[in-house]
Tab-separated table of C-alpha atoms in Angstrom:
chain	number	residue	atom	x	y	z
S	291	UNK	CA	-7.979	-21.947	-1.216
S	292	UNK	CA	-10.626	-19.271	-0.757
S	293	UNK	CA	-13.456	-18.032	-3.013
S	294	UNK	CA	-11.083	-15.325	-4.277
S	295	UNK	CA	-7.720	-17.094	-4.257
S	296	UNK	CA	-6.665	-20.444	-5.748
S	297	UNK	CA	-3.340	-20.573	-3.880
S	298	UNK	CA	-2.742	-23.353	-1.404
S	299	UNK	CA	-1.727	-22.718	2.209
S	300	UNK	CA	2.031	-22.290	2.104
S	301	UNK	CA	2.062	-20.648	-1.341
S	302	UNK	CA	2.448	-17.161	0.120
S	303	UNK	CA	5.517	-15.945	1.979
S	304	UNK	CA	5.161	-14.270	5.389
S	305	UNK	CA	6.130	-10.968	3.732
S	306	UNK	CA	3.735	-9.668	1.045
S	307	UNK	CA	3.770	-6.553	-1.115
S	308	UNK	CA	0.314	-5.333	-2.060
S	309	UNK	CA	-0.428	-3.668	-5.382
S	310	UNK	CA	-3.775	-2.467	-6.574
S	311	UNK	CA	-2.934	-3.118	-10.234
S	312	UNK	CA	-2.331	-6.636	-11.554
S	313	UNK	CA	0.087	-5.317	-14.180
S	314	UNK	CA	2.119	-3.649	-11.433
S	315	UNK	CA	2.106	-6.914	-9.466
S	316	UNK	CA	3.368	-8.749	-12.498
S	317	UNK	CA	6.067	-6.111	-13.102
S	318	UNK	CA	7.225	-6.281	-9.486
S	319	UNK	CA	7.505	-10.064	-9.634
S	320	UNK	CA	9.353	-10.075	-12.940
S	321	UNK	CA	11.673	-7.165	-12.008
S	322	UNK	CA	12.582	-7.844	-8.393
S	323	UNK	CA	11.894	-11.432	-7.442
S	324	UNK	CA	13.996	-14.520	-8.134
S	325	UNK	CA	12.224	-17.676	-9.279
S	326	UNK	CA	8.837	-15.954	-9.074
S	327	UNK	CA	5.821	-18.184	-9.705
S	328	UNK	CA	2.226	-17.194	-10.123
S	329	UNK	CA	0.068	-18.561	-7.295
S	330	UNK	CA	-3.249	-16.857	-8.055
S	331	UNK	CA	-5.076	-15.819	-11.188
S	332	UNK	CA	-8.705	-15.725	-10.029
S	333	UNK	CA	-10.505	-12.562	-11.220
S	334	UNK	CA	-7.146	-11.305	-12.560
S	335	UNK	CA	-5.955	-10.549	-9.044
S	336	UNK	CA	-2.479	-11.872	-9.785
S	337	UNK	CA	-0.408	-13.227	-6.915
S	338	UNK	CA	3.272	-14.250	-7.058
S	339	UNK	CA	5.814	-15.763	-4.734
S	340	UNK	CA	9.591	-15.749	-5.086
S	341	UNK	CA	12.573	-14.419	-3.185
S	342	UNK	CA	14.481	-11.166	-2.817
S	343	UNK	CA	18.107	-11.358	-1.642
S	344	UNK	CA	17.379	-14.604	0.132
S	345	UNK	CA	14.105	-13.433	1.711
S	346	UNK	CA	10.864	-15.260	0.717
S	347	UNK	CA	8.412	-12.603	-0.501
S	348	UNK	CA	5.083	-12.520	-2.276
S	349	UNK	CA	3.199	-9.912	-4.279
S	350	UNK	CA	-0.605	-9.799	-4.305
S	351	UNK	CA	-3.033	-7.669	-6.292
S	352	UNK	CA	-5.769	-6.098	-4.197
S	353	UNK	CA	-7.826	-4.036	-6.660
S	354	UNK	CA	-9.084	-0.531	-6.009
S	355	UNK	CA	-10.571	0.653	-2.704
S	356	UNK	CA	-10.985	-0.587	0.855
S	357	UNK	CA	-13.714	-3.176	0.116
S	358	UNK	CA	-11.617	-4.936	-2.513
S	359	UNK	CA	-8.336	-4.703	-0.591
S	360	UNK	CA	-10.018	-5.930	2.578
S	361	UNK	CA	-10.979	-9.238	0.972
S	362	UNK	CA	-7.417	-10.051	-0.105
S	363	UNK	CA	-5.707	-8.774	3.029
S	364	UNK	CA	-8.170	-10.555	5.301
S	365	UNK	CA	-7.521	-13.844	3.522
S	366	UNK	CA	-3.751	-13.328	3.412
S	367	UNK	CA	-3.800	-12.860	7.200
S	368	UNK	CA	-6.397	-15.409	8.211
S	369	UNK	CA	-5.861	-18.197	5.677
S	370	UNK	CA	-2.340	-17.815	4.354
S	371	UNK	CA	-0.502	-16.683	7.478
S	372	UNK	CA	1.023	-13.463	6.212
S	373	UNK	CA	2.885	-11.517	8.903
S	374	UNK	CA	4.263	-8.336	7.304
S	375	UNK	CA	2.463	-6.499	4.522
S	376	UNK	CA	3.552	-3.492	2.507
S	377	UNK	CA	1.197	-1.483	0.324
S	378	UNK	CA	2.994	-0.133	-2.767
S	379	UNK	CA	0.430	2.077	-4.402
S	380	UNK	CA	-0.413	5.509	-5.725
S	381	UNK	CA	-1.721	8.625	-4.050
S	382	UNK	CA	-2.634	12.235	-4.765
S	383	UNK	CA	-0.793	14.994	-2.927
S	384	UNK	CA	-2.819	17.396	-0.798
S	385	UNK	CA	-0.016	19.805	0.117
S	386	UNK	CA	1.824	21.989	-2.367
S	387	UNK	CA	5.200	20.636	-1.198
S	388	UNK	CA	4.110	17.017	-1.820
S	389	UNK	CA	5.155	16.767	-5.440
S	390	UNK	CA	4.682	14.196	-8.147
S	391	UNK	CA	7.328	11.424	-8.304
S	392	UNK	CA	7.863	11.674	-4.539
S	393	UNK	CA	7.046	8.991	-2.030
S	394	UNK	CA	4.638	9.291	0.915
S	395	UNK	CA	5.053	6.963	3.879
S	396	UNK	CA	1.781	6.939	5.788
S	397	UNK	CA	2.113	7.549	9.532
S	398	UNK	CA	-1.650	7.370	10.121
S	399	UNK	CA	-4.688	7.155	7.856
S	400	UNK	CA	-8.116	8.657	8.269
S	401	UNK	CA	-11.040	7.772	6.020
S	402	UNK	CA	-14.555	8.627	4.856
S	403	UNK	CA	-15.305	4.907	4.476
S	404	UNK	CA	-18.076	3.175	6.384
S	405	UNK	CA	-16.620	-0.255	5.655
S	406	UNK	CA	-16.221	-1.003	9.391
S	407	UNK	CA	-19.806	-0.101	10.164
S	408	UNK	CA	-20.272	0.008	13.922
S	409	UNK	CA	-17.182	-2.068	14.742
S	410	UNK	CA	-15.840	0.634	17.069
S	411	UNK	CA	-19.142	1.829	18.490
S	412	UNK	CA	-19.031	5.530	19.335
S	413	UNK	CA	-15.282	5.734	18.713
S	414	UNK	CA	-13.360	6.640	15.581
S	415	UNK	CA	-10.454	4.238	15.284
S	416	UNK	CA	-7.115	5.852	14.292
S	417	UNK	CA	-5.262	3.202	12.232
S	418	UNK	CA	-1.487	3.452	12.027
S	419	UNK	CA	1.393	1.355	10.706
S	420	UNK	CA	3.925	-0.808	12.528
S	421	UNK	CA	6.224	1.669	14.236
S	422	UNK	CA	9.451	-0.235	13.610
S	423	UNK	CA	8.687	-0.638	9.867
S	424	UNK	CA	7.816	3.051	9.654
S	425	UNK	CA	11.100	3.999	11.282
S	426	UNK	CA	13.186	1.683	9.107
S	427	UNK	CA	11.519	2.949	5.923
S	428	UNK	CA	11.993	6.589	6.899
S	429	UNK	CA	15.641	6.049	7.785
S	430	UNK	CA	16.344	4.185	4.534
S	431	UNK	CA	14.553	6.805	2.440
S	432	UNK	CA	16.569	9.563	4.113
S	433	UNK	CA	19.848	7.702	3.827
S	434	UNK	CA	19.347	6.912	0.151
S	435	UNK	CA	18.390	10.447	-0.756
S	436	UNK	CA	14.912	9.471	-1.878
S	437	UNK	CA	12.477	12.398	-2.066
S	438	UNK	CA	9.872	11.404	0.468
S	439	UNK	CA	7.423	12.562	3.131
S	440	UNK	CA	6.289	10.914	6.359
S	441	UNK	CA	2.985	11.945	7.891
S	442	UNK	CA	-0.802	11.539	7.963
S	443	UNK	CA	-2.773	10.453	4.934
S	444	UNK	CA	-6.432	9.845	4.160
S	445	UNK	CA	-8.334	7.156	2.269
S	446	UNK	CA	-11.558	7.834	0.377
S	447	UNK	CA	-14.166	5.415	-0.902
S	448	UNK	CA	-15.162	7.823	-3.661
S	449	UNK	CA	-12.981	8.778	-6.631
S	450	UNK	CA	-15.527	10.864	-8.544
S	451	UNK	CA	-17.267	12.871	-5.818
S	452	UNK	CA	-20.089	15.370	-6.357
S	453	UNK	CA	-18.284	17.902	-4.132
S	454	UNK	CA	-15.146	17.677	-6.260
S	455	UNK	CA	-11.719	18.437	-4.795
S	456	UNK	CA	-13.080	20.997	-2.318
S	457	UNK	CA	-13.870	18.150	0.067
S	458	UNK	CA	-10.177	17.752	0.710
S	459	UNK	CA	-9.608	21.286	2.012
S	460	UNK	CA	-10.246	20.410	5.668
S	461	UNK	CA	-7.667	17.600	5.358
S	462	UNK	CA	-5.211	19.964	3.689
S	463	UNK	CA	-5.648	22.567	6.438
S	464	UNK	CA	-4.862	19.907	9.065
S	465	UNK	CA	-1.592	18.859	7.442
S	466	UNK	CA	-2.735	15.636	5.766
S	467	UNK	CA	-0.159	14.883	3.081
S	468	UNK	CA	-1.992	12.797	0.532
S	469	UNK	CA	-5.103	10.761	-0.274
S	470	UNK	CA	-5.480	7.245	-1.599
S	471	UNK	CA	-8.320	4.686	-1.478
S	472	UNK	CA	-6.871	1.866	0.613
S	473	UNK	CA	-4.415	2.623	3.425
S	474	UNK	CA	-6.918	3.219	6.250
S	475	UNK	CA	-8.626	-0.117	5.679
S	476	UNK	CA	-5.260	-1.824	5.286
S	477	UNK	CA	-3.976	-0.527	8.607
S	478	UNK	CA	-7.238	-1.383	10.380
S	479	UNK	CA	-7.121	-5.033	9.221
S	480	UNK	CA	-3.464	-5.359	10.196
S	481	UNK	CA	-4.323	-4.114	13.690
S	482	UNK	CA	-7.247	-6.572	13.893
S	483	UNK	CA	-5.008	-9.521	13.095
S	484	UNK	CA	-1.936	-8.340	14.966
S	485	UNK	CA	0.124	-8.107	11.750
S	486	UNK	CA	2.811	-5.631	10.744
S	487	UNK	CA	1.817	-3.158	8.000
S	488	UNK	CA	3.249	-0.176	6.192
S	489	UNK	CA	1.818	1.842	3.309
S	490	UNK	CA	4.245	3.461	0.895
S	491	UNK	CA	2.736	5.358	-2.015
S	492	UNK	CA	4.032	7.187	-5.060
S	493	UNK	CA	2.539	10.650	-5.661
S	494	UNK	CA	1.157	10.511	-9.207
S	495	UNK	CA	-0.824	13.770	-9.062
S	496	UNK	CA	-1.445	16.722	-6.774
S	497	UNK	CA	-5.055	17.615	-6.061
S	498	UNK	CA	-4.391	21.328	-5.617
S	499	UNK	CA	-1.455	22.161	-7.880
S	500	UNK	CA	-2.934	19.952	-10.637
S	501	UNK	CA	0.472	18.487	-11.518
S	502	UNK	CA	0.290	14.892	-12.755
S	503	UNK	CA	2.529	12.338	-14.335
S	504	UNK	CA	1.553	10.883	-17.688
S	505	UNK	CA	-0.201	7.542	-17.632
S	506	UNK	CA	2.604	6.081	-19.757
S	507	UNK	CA	5.132	7.061	-17.074
S	508	UNK	CA	3.471	5.400	-14.148
S	509	UNK	CA	5.215	2.038	-14.269
S	510	UNK	CA	8.600	3.709	-14.707
S	511	UNK	CA	8.319	5.842	-11.570
S	512	UNK	CA	7.354	2.990	-9.244
S	513	UNK	CA	10.854	1.537	-8.898
S	514	UNK	CA	12.008	3.748	-5.950
S	515	UNK	CA	8.802	2.965	-4.028
S	516	UNK	CA	9.165	-0.786	-4.509
S	517	UNK	CA	12.886	-0.671	-3.691
S	518	UNK	CA	12.087	1.143	-0.450
S	519	UNK	CA	9.465	-1.446	0.522
S	520	UNK	CA	11.800	-4.334	-0.248
S	521	UNK	CA	14.724	-2.745	1.556
S	522	UNK	CA	12.563	-2.213	4.648
S	523	UNK	CA	11.148	-5.737	4.470
S	524	UNK	CA	14.625	-7.185	4.005
S	525	UNK	CA	16.000	-5.361	7.045
S	526	UNK	CA	13.064	-6.480	9.195
S	527	UNK	CA	13.554	-10.038	7.966
S	528	UNK	CA	17.271	-10.047	8.845
S	529	UNK	CA	16.619	-8.656	12.311
S	530	UNK	CA	14.230	-11.520	13.013
S	531	UNK	CA	16.679	-14.238	12.006
């Protein structure tokens, strides 16, 4: 147990899907996992463990932003022994060709966050995913015909910023595909603990074209993203057997 998680050691599988929203976590567990059981309810950060096609897998809610995600990911890695983590979240497109209802697989993630303080001294750490997971996800997405993009993303600590959307123009001009609030911190923690990580996000709006899906549609469009994460996790699991 930890101050934020009532699960016992052994309650989480080595493979964990991370969702910011507890309702999405619940939906993933009920929709995709066999014999799913709830292992954490503290603060509403629901956690579940079950199996997918014979692979033990868990789902954990992380909340919004790097500070919140960092608590749950740190504890999953340090206390519960997680080995491979997949973020299944939402993002906003920064390029015109990155359209709503498409998936972005993050190849690297910059940030405006100061969550790491002076951890890296004078350097700016460039967090990235596990290369083999990235390749497997990209290959599966291409082979299945899923509309997707692979490339750099950014994570911001601020949703409502005084500078508005103009602050994203330098990112846009450098080819950054999308922005979320968690991936950079997620990749950094995975690197710190030597874990495998991959962030797969559904584009729910575009910052510059102003397209957006309806709030009522959000749960319905998540299926391809979750299926991609589980397919990638399942292939990695089989290769390790």
